[in-house]
XYZ file of C-alpha atoms in Angstrom:
265
model
C 25.673 3.213 -18.062
C 27.033 3.221 -14.506
C 26.213 0.165 -12.497
C 26.928 -1.162 -9.023
C 26.607 -4.735 -7.899
C 25.000 -6.224 -4.838
C 28.511 -7.034 -3.621
C 29.525 -3.361 -3.869
C 26.487 -2.330 -1.867
C 27.066 -4.991 0.771
C 29.676 -2.728 2.338
C 27.041 -0.105 3.091
C 25.102 -0.149 6.387
C 22.523 -2.912 6.152
C 18.867 -2.159 6.735
C 16.812 -4.786 8.512
C 14.539 -6.489 6.011
C 11.109 -6.602 7.565
C 8.604 -9.228 6.485
C 11.293 -11.365 4.840
C 9.811 -14.620 6.096
C 6.302 -13.424 5.333
C 7.241 -12.395 1.817
C 8.937 -15.708 1.087
C 5.980 -17.750 2.247
C 2.716 -16.119 1.279
C 3.413 -13.548 -1.406
C 3.902 -14.315 -5.065
C 7.414 -12.913 -4.705
C 9.490 -12.609 -7.850
C 12.739 -14.390 -7.073
C 14.430 -14.386 -10.476
C 13.132 -11.643 -12.746
C 9.949 -9.580 -13.124
C 7.187 -10.490 -15.581
C 8.052 -9.567 -19.128
C 7.486 -5.914 -20.039
C 6.596 -4.979 -16.455
C 7.282 -1.503 -15.130
C 9.606 -1.605 -12.127
C 8.727 0.826 -9.335
C 11.204 1.585 -6.556
C 9.265 3.008 -3.593
C 12.305 3.822 -1.460
C 13.392 7.392 -0.755
C 14.800 9.509 -3.616
C 18.203 9.431 -1.884
C 18.221 5.634 -1.731
C 17.039 5.408 -5.329
C 19.836 7.749 -6.429
C 22.434 5.515 -4.792
C 21.477 2.633 -7.054
C 18.286 0.987 -8.281
C 17.231 -1.848 -10.560
C 17.655 -1.141 -14.240
C 14.534 0.415 -15.748
C 13.006 1.225 -12.351
C 11.316 4.550 -11.666
C 11.072 6.127 -8.233
C 7.513 6.536 -6.943
C 6.074 6.878 -3.456
C 2.316 7.422 -3.137
C 2.188 7.408 0.646
C 1.428 11.158 0.789
C -1.744 11.820 -1.324
C -4.854 12.004 0.872
C -7.921 12.443 -1.329
C -11.370 12.886 0.202
C -13.514 9.978 -1.017
C -17.078 10.303 0.248
C -19.281 11.398 -2.636
C -19.725 9.969 -6.151
C -18.078 13.166 -7.407
C -15.086 12.541 -5.119
C -14.703 9.030 -6.517
C -14.991 10.212 -10.102
C -12.345 12.865 -9.523
C -10.112 10.263 -7.876
C -10.481 7.937 -10.860
C -9.532 10.792 -13.180
C -6.441 11.536 -11.099
C -5.448 7.862 -11.266
C -5.921 7.930 -15.031
C -3.659 10.977 -15.304
C -1.030 9.262 -13.145
C -1.129 6.104 -15.257
C -0.830 8.202 -18.391
C 2.262 10.005 -17.094
C 3.806 6.645 -16.182
C 2.979 5.167 -19.578
C 0.670 2.576 -18.034
C -2.351 0.983 -19.678
C -4.710 -1.903 -18.885
C -2.319 -4.561 -20.172
C 0.773 -3.279 -18.358
C 2.036 -5.095 -15.279
C 3.742 -3.273 -12.435
C 6.342 -4.668 -10.020
C 6.956 -2.625 -6.862
C 9.936 -3.216 -4.599
C 11.302 -1.851 -1.325
C 13.340 -2.986 1.659
C 10.571 -5.112 3.093
C 6.804 -4.835 2.987
C 6.861 -1.218 4.090
C 3.745 0.970 4.428
C 4.944 3.131 1.517
C 5.338 0.059 -0.714
C 1.940 -1.270 0.341
C 0.106 2.054 -0.118
C 1.738 2.800 -3.476
C 0.826 -0.690 -4.683
C -2.720 -0.179 -3.368
C -3.096 3.079 -5.320
C -1.964 1.440 -8.554
C -4.153 -1.614 -7.936
C -7.122 0.707 -7.331
C -6.520 2.183 -10.779
C -7.087 -1.227 -12.367
C -3.474 -2.253 -12.886
C -2.069 -5.701 -12.161
C 0.531 -5.227 -9.437
C 3.201 -7.472 -7.950
C 4.865 -6.780 -4.608
C 8.583 -7.583 -4.376
C 9.587 -6.884 -0.750
C 12.645 -9.147 -0.682
C 15.074 -10.831 -3.048
C 15.589 -7.952 -5.479
C 18.672 -6.768 -3.577
C 20.804 -9.490 -5.158
C 20.252 -8.086 -8.647
C 22.578 -5.650 -10.392
C 21.808 -1.963 -9.935
C 22.298 1.178 -11.977
C 22.388 4.942 -11.469
C 20.692 5.668 -14.789
C 17.173 7.112 -14.630
C 14.919 5.659 -17.357
C 12.931 7.776 -19.800
C 9.177 7.323 -19.460
C 7.035 7.376 -22.580
C 3.696 8.901 -21.625
C 0.490 7.178 -22.702
C -3.186 8.003 -22.984
C -4.718 8.513 -19.505
C -6.484 5.357 -18.369
C -7.936 3.938 -15.146
C -10.747 1.697 -13.966
C -11.429 2.298 -10.304
C -11.648 -1.035 -8.504
C -14.319 -0.225 -5.937
C -14.246 -3.776 -4.610
C -10.903 -2.964 -2.941
C -11.878 0.387 -1.481
C -13.791 1.199 1.690
C -15.255 4.688 2.036
C -16.037 6.454 5.306
C -19.766 5.835 5.021
C -19.148 2.159 4.293
C -16.707 1.894 7.201
C -19.335 3.440 9.476
C -21.594 0.418 9.089
C -18.982 -2.263 8.451
C -19.471 -5.414 10.524
C -15.790 -6.379 10.880
C -13.501 -3.351 10.860
C -9.920 -3.439 12.131
C -7.953 -0.397 13.270
C -4.295 -1.343 12.703
C -2.816 1.651 14.525
C -1.114 1.435 17.915
C -3.229 0.861 21.036
C -2.471 4.448 22.092
C -3.868 5.831 18.840
C -6.839 3.473 19.057
C -7.849 4.684 22.534
C -7.221 8.324 21.682
C -4.261 8.819 24.029
C -2.238 10.014 21.055
C -3.046 11.220 17.558
C -1.344 12.532 14.457
C -0.964 16.320 14.525
C -2.967 16.630 11.299
C -6.020 14.907 12.776
C -8.784 17.139 14.094
C -9.934 14.602 16.696
C -8.449 11.606 18.495
C -10.035 8.188 18.884
C -11.376 5.544 16.540
C -14.212 4.579 14.262
C -17.038 3.293 16.526
C -17.181 -0.495 16.620
C -13.666 -1.041 15.254
C -11.328 -3.627 16.763
C -7.668 -2.922 17.411
C -5.106 -5.099 15.609
C -1.746 -3.264 15.475
C -0.122 -3.687 12.096
C 2.881 -5.470 13.653
C 0.554 -8.453 14.124
C 0.646 -8.941 10.374
C 4.408 -9.519 10.314
C 3.820 -13.191 11.053
C 0.822 -14.570 9.195
C 0.879 -17.910 11.022
C -2.400 -18.219 12.905
C -3.290 -14.621 12.046
C -6.866 -15.302 10.964
C -7.549 -17.219 14.156
C -6.089 -14.388 16.249
C -8.306 -11.890 14.457
C -11.380 -14.104 14.629
C -11.858 -14.073 10.868
C -13.843 -16.961 9.436
C -14.208 -18.071 5.827
C -16.495 -15.866 3.794
C -16.341 -12.781 6.012
C -15.580 -9.410 4.452
C -13.002 -7.458 6.408
C -12.299 -3.727 6.493
C -9.006 -2.183 7.615
C -7.878 1.383 8.351
C -5.123 3.312 10.130
C -4.176 7.002 9.997
C -3.717 7.477 6.262
C -4.293 4.072 4.675
C -0.599 3.092 4.598
C -0.232 0.717 7.550
C -3.680 -0.636 6.697
C -2.433 -1.274 3.148
C 0.121 -3.678 4.648
C -2.718 -5.462 6.450
C -4.751 -5.381 3.235
C -2.089 -7.174 1.183
C -1.411 -9.740 3.897
C -5.098 -10.583 4.297
C -5.569 -10.568 0.523
C -2.748 -13.064 0.169
C -4.470 -15.311 2.706
C -7.626 -15.394 0.602
C -9.635 -12.932 2.704
C -12.169 -10.593 1.101
C -10.759 -7.303 2.370
C -11.178 -3.575 1.730
C -8.905 -0.728 2.766
C -10.342 2.550 4.048
C -7.876 4.797 2.275
C -8.974 8.024 3.985
C -8.667 6.423 7.416
C -8.544 8.617 10.542
C -7.017 11.540 8.666
C -10.285 11.875 6.764
C -12.637 10.554 9.471
C -11.486 12.927 12.211
C -12.040 15.930 9.976
C -15.618 15.066 8.966
C -17.963 16.667 11.524
C -20.867 14.292 10.821
C -18.834 11.163 11.582
C -18.930 9.880 15.192
C -15.809 8.956 17.099
C -15.035 6.757 20.126
C -12.201 7.055 22.602
C -11.042 5.280 25.713
């Protein structure tokens, strides 16, 4: 087995660790070692993973899949796809998953959200893992029987977002007003009635609920372009005890659905 130490890697260009203070204060961050028998998931790029990762960690980034989730059939198909994914990863209902990255990145947050939606118990490890020994060896995964239990209490669909009483758009102000949009979106603008709270606001959780006007007992919905930046907001709010749902389809889905209204300006 070929291994490299944190000291060896210290000579490489350092990447700024976002959300370090946040992670150390409000997340159940693993500072010594993961829970026993947990699957380690490295959500960094394949190139970064290949340069050295924690022993036993697989490389997985679920920031790209964009399933349409409007009908009961859509949701059933999504649950089946999650079951197939869990099966390929050897994951069952009793298996814990620890996901790590260089900070609480959107790809870490969205990948963790996907796995949490499937019914798995997930732990986010955005900081502190860098001090542990790394390896170049890629682990063998023993496939298991497909399994998933879609956790609908975490998920907001387009039709639910349409009538949600407290919905936050965590994109930039320019995206919110419709000045700019992702090239894949059919229309620019926002979900009618949504409030803008750029995801950078969630970097510092101190006084966040007061800034957002969230009071105890309120259910909050969040969205962005593809459910990745909003997944960061989701985990932060979740950690603060807020009842929150993430609209996974976000504006990528919303802008392409002709029956859904849109606001701009």
